[in-house]
Each structure stands twice: as C-alpha cells, then as structure tokens.
Amino acid sequence: MRKGLFDFGPALGYFFRKNDPNRQTNFNLRTMHFINKLSMAMFLVGLCVVLYRLFTR
C-alpha cells in the first residue's frame, strides 16, 4: 500500500495558506482559487451528508 495515499496535508494547506506578497495576482486567478475552494467545500459537505444518511439508516 502506498504510504502517501491518505496524506491530505496539501489539500488542507490549500485552504489555509497565506497570500504570497511576492506573487502577482489578478481577478481571474483569485476567481479560480475561490471556485476551487468552494467546490471542495461543497464536496466535503455532500460527503458528510451521504455518510450521515448511510450510518443513520
């Protein structure tokens, strides 16, 4: 079994990292990152709902 299969550190770091002042940003990049974070959050909420329904039946 692969050692890093369930390593969620990079995914959680994506949510909680600070802005890099040396990196130039624009509207498109900020929008892309917002949509990525929103879609991951919606997926996690949906996964929690599915698991809740699975274990409460």
XYZ file of C-alpha atoms in Angstrom:
57
model
C 0.000 0.000 0.000
C 1.279 3.445 -0.833
C 2.446 5.485 2.120
C 1.086 8.875 0.990
C -2.292 7.623 -0.207
C -4.265 9.307 2.570
C -1.998 12.331 3.025
C -4.418 15.267 3.000
C -1.839 17.852 4.101
C -1.510 19.588 0.711
C -5.294 19.767 0.289
C -5.782 21.288 3.749
C -2.837 23.611 3.160
C -4.618 24.920 0.079
C -7.495 26.124 2.253
C -5.418 27.726 4.991
C -2.315 29.113 3.294
C -1.442 32.785 3.405
C -1.204 35.051 0.374
C 2.301 35.360 -1.050
C 3.131 39.088 -1.326
C 5.789 38.405 -3.980
C 3.324 36.719 -6.326
C 1.317 38.872 -8.679
C -2.428 38.154 -8.768
C -5.276 39.202 -10.980
C -9.047 38.805 -10.963
C -9.018 35.552 -12.958
C -6.567 33.846 -10.602
C -8.454 34.942 -7.483
C -11.741 33.789 -9.007
C -10.270 30.415 -9.960
C -8.975 29.824 -6.427
C -12.310 30.864 -4.911
C -14.227 28.465 -7.168
C -11.786 25.646 -6.344
C -12.191 26.202 -2.607
C -15.968 26.439 -2.934
C -16.203 23.212 -4.944
C -14.007 21.313 -2.463
C -16.108 22.587 0.446
C -19.343 21.576 -1.308
C -17.901 18.130 -1.999
C -16.962 17.676 1.671
C -20.424 18.777 2.817
C -22.040 16.352 0.359
C -19.756 13.564 1.540
C -20.730 14.261 5.151
C -24.434 14.167 4.223
C -24.024 10.851 2.406
C -22.105 9.330 5.325
C -24.683 10.647 7.809
C -27.535 9.104 5.822
C -25.616 5.851 5.450
C -24.991 5.469 9.172
C -28.403 6.633 10.397
C -30.463 4.160 8.378
